[in-house]
Coordinates of C-alpha atoms and ligand atoms in Angstrom, one line a residue:
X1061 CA 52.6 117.8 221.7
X1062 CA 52.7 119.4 225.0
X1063 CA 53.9 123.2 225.2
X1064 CA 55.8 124.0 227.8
X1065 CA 55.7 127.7 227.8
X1066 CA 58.9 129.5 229.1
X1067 CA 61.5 131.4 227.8
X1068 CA 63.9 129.4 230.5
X1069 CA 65.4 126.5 229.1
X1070 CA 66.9 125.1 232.4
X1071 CA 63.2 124.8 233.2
X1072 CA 62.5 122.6 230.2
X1073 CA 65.6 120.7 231.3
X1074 CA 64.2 119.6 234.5
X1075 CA 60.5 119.0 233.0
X1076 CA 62.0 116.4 230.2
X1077 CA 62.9 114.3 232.7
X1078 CA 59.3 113.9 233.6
X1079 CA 57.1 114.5 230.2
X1080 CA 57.4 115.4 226.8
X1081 CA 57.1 118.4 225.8
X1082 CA 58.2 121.4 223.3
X1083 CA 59.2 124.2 224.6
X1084 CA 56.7 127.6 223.5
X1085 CA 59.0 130.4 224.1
X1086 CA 55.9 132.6 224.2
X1087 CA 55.8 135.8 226.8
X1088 CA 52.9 135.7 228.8
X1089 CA 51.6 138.8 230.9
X1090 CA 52.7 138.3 234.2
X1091 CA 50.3 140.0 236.2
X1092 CA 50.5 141.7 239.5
X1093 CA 49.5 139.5 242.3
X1094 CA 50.5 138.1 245.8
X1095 CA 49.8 134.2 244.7
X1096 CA 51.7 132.6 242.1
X1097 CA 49.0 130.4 241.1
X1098 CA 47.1 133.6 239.8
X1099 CA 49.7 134.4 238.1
X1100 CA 50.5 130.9 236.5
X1101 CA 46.5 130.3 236.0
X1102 CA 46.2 133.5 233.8
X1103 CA 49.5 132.7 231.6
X1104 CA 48.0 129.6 231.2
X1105 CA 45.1 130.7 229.0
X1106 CA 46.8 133.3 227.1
X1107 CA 49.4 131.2 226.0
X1108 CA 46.8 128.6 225.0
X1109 CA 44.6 131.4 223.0
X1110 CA 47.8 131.8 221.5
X1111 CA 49.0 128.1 220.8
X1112 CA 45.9 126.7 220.4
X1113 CA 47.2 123.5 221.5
X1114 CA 48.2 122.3 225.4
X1115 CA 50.0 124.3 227.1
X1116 CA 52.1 124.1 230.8
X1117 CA 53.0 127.3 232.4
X1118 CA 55.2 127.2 235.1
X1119 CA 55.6 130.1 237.3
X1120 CA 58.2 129.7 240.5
X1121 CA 59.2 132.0 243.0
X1122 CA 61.3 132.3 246.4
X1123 CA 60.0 132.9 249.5
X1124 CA 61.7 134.3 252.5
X1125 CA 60.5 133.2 256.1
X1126 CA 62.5 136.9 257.5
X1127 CA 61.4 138.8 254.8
X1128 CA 57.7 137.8 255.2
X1129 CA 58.1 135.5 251.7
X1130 CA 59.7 138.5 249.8
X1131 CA 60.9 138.3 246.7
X1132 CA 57.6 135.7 246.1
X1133 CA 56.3 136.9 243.1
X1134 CA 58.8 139.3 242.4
X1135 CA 61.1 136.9 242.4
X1136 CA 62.1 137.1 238.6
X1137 CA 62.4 141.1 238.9
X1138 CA 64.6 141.2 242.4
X1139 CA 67.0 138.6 240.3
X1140 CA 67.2 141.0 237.6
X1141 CA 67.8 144.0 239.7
X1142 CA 69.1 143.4 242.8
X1143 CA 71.0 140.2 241.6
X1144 CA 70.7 136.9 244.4
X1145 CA 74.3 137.7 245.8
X1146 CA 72.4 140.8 246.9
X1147 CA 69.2 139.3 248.3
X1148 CA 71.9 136.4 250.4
X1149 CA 73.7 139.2 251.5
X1150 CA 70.1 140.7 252.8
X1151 CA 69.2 137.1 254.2
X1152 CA 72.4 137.2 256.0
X1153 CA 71.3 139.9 258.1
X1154 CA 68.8 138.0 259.6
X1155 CA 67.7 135.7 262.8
X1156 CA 66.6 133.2 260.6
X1157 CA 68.1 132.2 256.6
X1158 CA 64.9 130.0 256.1
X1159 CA 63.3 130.0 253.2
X1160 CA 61.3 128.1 250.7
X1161 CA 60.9 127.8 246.6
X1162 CA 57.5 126.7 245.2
X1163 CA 56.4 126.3 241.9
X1164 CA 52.8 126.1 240.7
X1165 CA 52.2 124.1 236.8
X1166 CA 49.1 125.7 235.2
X1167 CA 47.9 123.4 232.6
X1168 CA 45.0 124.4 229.9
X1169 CA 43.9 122.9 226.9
X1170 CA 40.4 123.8 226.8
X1171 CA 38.7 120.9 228.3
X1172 CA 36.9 120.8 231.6
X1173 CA 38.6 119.0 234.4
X1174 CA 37.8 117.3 237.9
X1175 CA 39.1 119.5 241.0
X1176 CA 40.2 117.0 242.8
X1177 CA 43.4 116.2 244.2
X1178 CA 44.6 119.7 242.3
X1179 CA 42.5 122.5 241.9
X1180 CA 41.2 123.9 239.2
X1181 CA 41.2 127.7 238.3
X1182 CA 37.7 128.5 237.3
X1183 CA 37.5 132.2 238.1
X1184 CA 37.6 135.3 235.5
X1185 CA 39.8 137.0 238.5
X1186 CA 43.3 136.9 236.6
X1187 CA 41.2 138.4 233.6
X1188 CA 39.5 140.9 235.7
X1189 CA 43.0 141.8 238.0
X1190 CA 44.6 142.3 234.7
X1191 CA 41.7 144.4 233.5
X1192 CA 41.5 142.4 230.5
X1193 CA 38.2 143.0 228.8
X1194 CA 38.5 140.1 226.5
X1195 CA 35.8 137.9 227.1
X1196 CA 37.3 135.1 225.3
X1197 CA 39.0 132.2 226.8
X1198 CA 37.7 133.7 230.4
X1199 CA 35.6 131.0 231.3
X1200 CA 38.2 128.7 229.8
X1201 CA 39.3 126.0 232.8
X1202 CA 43.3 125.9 234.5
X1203 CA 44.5 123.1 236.2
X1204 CA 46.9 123.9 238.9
X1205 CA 50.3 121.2 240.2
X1206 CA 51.9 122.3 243.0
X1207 CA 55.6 121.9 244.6
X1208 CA 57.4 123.2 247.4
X1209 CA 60.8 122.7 249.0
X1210 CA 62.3 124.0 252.0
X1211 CA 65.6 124.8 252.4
X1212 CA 67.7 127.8 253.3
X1213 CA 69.9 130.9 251.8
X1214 CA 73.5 130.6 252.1
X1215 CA 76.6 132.6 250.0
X1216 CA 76.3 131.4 246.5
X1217 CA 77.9 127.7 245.7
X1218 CA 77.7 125.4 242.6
X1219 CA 78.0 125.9 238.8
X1220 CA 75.0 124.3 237.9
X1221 CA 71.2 124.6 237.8
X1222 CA 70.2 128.5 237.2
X1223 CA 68.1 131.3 238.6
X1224 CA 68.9 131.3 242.8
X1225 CA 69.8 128.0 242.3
X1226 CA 73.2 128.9 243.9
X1227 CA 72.0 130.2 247.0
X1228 CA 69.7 128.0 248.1
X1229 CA 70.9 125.2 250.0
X1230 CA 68.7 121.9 250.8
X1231 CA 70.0 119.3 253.5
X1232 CA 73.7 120.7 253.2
X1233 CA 74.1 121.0 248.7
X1234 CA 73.1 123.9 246.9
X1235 CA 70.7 123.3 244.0
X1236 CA 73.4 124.6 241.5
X1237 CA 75.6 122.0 243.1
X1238 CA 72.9 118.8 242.4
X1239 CA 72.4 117.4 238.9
X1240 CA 69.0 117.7 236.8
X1241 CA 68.4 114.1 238.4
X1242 CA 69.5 115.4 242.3
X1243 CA 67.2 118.8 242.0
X1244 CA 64.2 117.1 240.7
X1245 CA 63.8 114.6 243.3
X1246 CA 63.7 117.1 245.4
X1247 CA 62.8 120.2 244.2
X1248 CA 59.7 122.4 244.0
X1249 CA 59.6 121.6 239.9
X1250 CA 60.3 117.8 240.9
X1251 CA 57.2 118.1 242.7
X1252 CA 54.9 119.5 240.9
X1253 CA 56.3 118.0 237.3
X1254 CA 55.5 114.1 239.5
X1255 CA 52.2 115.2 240.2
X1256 CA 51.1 116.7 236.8
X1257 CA 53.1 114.0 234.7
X1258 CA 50.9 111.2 236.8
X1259 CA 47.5 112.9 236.0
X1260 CA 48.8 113.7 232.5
X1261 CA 49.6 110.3 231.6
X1262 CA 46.1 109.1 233.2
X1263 CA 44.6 111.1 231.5
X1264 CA 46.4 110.5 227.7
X1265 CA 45.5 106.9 228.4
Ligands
LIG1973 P1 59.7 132.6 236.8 O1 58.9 131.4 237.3 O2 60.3 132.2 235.5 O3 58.9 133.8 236.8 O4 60.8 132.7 237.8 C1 60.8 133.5 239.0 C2 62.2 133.7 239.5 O5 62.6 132.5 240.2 C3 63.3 133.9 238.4 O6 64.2 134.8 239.0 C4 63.9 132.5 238.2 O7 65.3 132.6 237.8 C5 63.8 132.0 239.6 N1 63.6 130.5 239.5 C6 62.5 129.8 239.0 N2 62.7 128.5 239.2 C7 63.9 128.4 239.8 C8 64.6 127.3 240.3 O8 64.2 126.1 240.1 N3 65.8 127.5 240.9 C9 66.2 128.8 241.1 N4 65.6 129.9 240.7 C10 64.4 129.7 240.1

């Protein structure tokens, strides 16, 4: 069985609507880096050293057209400091409320894949930007799904959904005020999830 690591479970909401999967509440090292897909691609083989079995890691983050796509990576650390009512009331400030959400699925079982239409993560650069010295599981191949939505930052509606869910608004409803059904057809988790679940099931075949 698929392991969908995360320790959010509104995440593994959204992705059971899409594949089946366990959830592997396992911690992964989130290193320091300005692309999310790094990030993702290096969780990705840790948590499979650790499983031993399939694994998805799914790493998201908000980005700000004012504030040059700040929180990005840090989106999971401004949440838990500054708090989003905080980062709206920032937003506010400015020309423009913008803003997008992407999510990238990093998928590694220990098999070789094809690059196209997704890439693969082939590098030892999450290893090496980590200064991990391990050597094993370095050449060990990621495949990378990727979603993005658009939308802007508005003060916080909606009880659903989680995360900045409440503050970010797409085509007039919050995320937090959609259902799991509503945010995954259109979200950046929607996206990606489509996109990996059609490859995965090709590829179960
Ligand atoms: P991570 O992918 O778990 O590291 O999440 C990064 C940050 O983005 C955390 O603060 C999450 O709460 C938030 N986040 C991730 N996915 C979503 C989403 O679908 N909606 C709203 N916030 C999200």
């Amino acid at each position: 069985m698929l392991r969908y690591v995360t320790t959010n479970e509104g995440k593994v909401r959204e992705a059971r609507e899409y594949i089946e999967c366990e959830q592997f509440e396992y911690d992964y090292t989130e290193i320091q880096s300005s692309d999310i897909g790094t990030v993702a691609a290096h969780g990705a083989r840790e948590a499979y050293r650790e499983a031993g079995e399939p694994v998805l890691v799914d790493d998201a983050g908000l980005f700000v057209d004012a504030l040059e796509g700040f929180p990005g990576p840090y989106s999971s650390y401004v949440e838990d400091t500054l708090g989003i009512e905080r980062v709206q009331r920032l937003v506010a400030e400015e020309e423009t409320r913008r803003a997008a959400f992407r999510c990238v699925l990093a998928y590694c079982d220990g098999e070789d894949f094809a690059a196209s239409p997704d890439p693969v993560d082939r590098e030892n650069r999450a290893l090496a930007a980590a200064g991990d010295e391990d050597e094993s599981g370095a050449g060990v191949p990621v495949k990378l799904f990727e979603g993005t939505v658009r939308g802007r930052i508005v003060p916080p509606r909606g009880e659903g959904g989680f995360g900045y869910d409440p503050i970010f608004e797409h085509e007039g409803t919050t995320m937090a005020e959609m259902g799991v059904d509503e945010k995954n057809a259109i979200s950046h988790r929607g996206r990606a999830l489509a996109k990996f679940g059609e490859w995965y099931h090709e590829r179960s075949e």
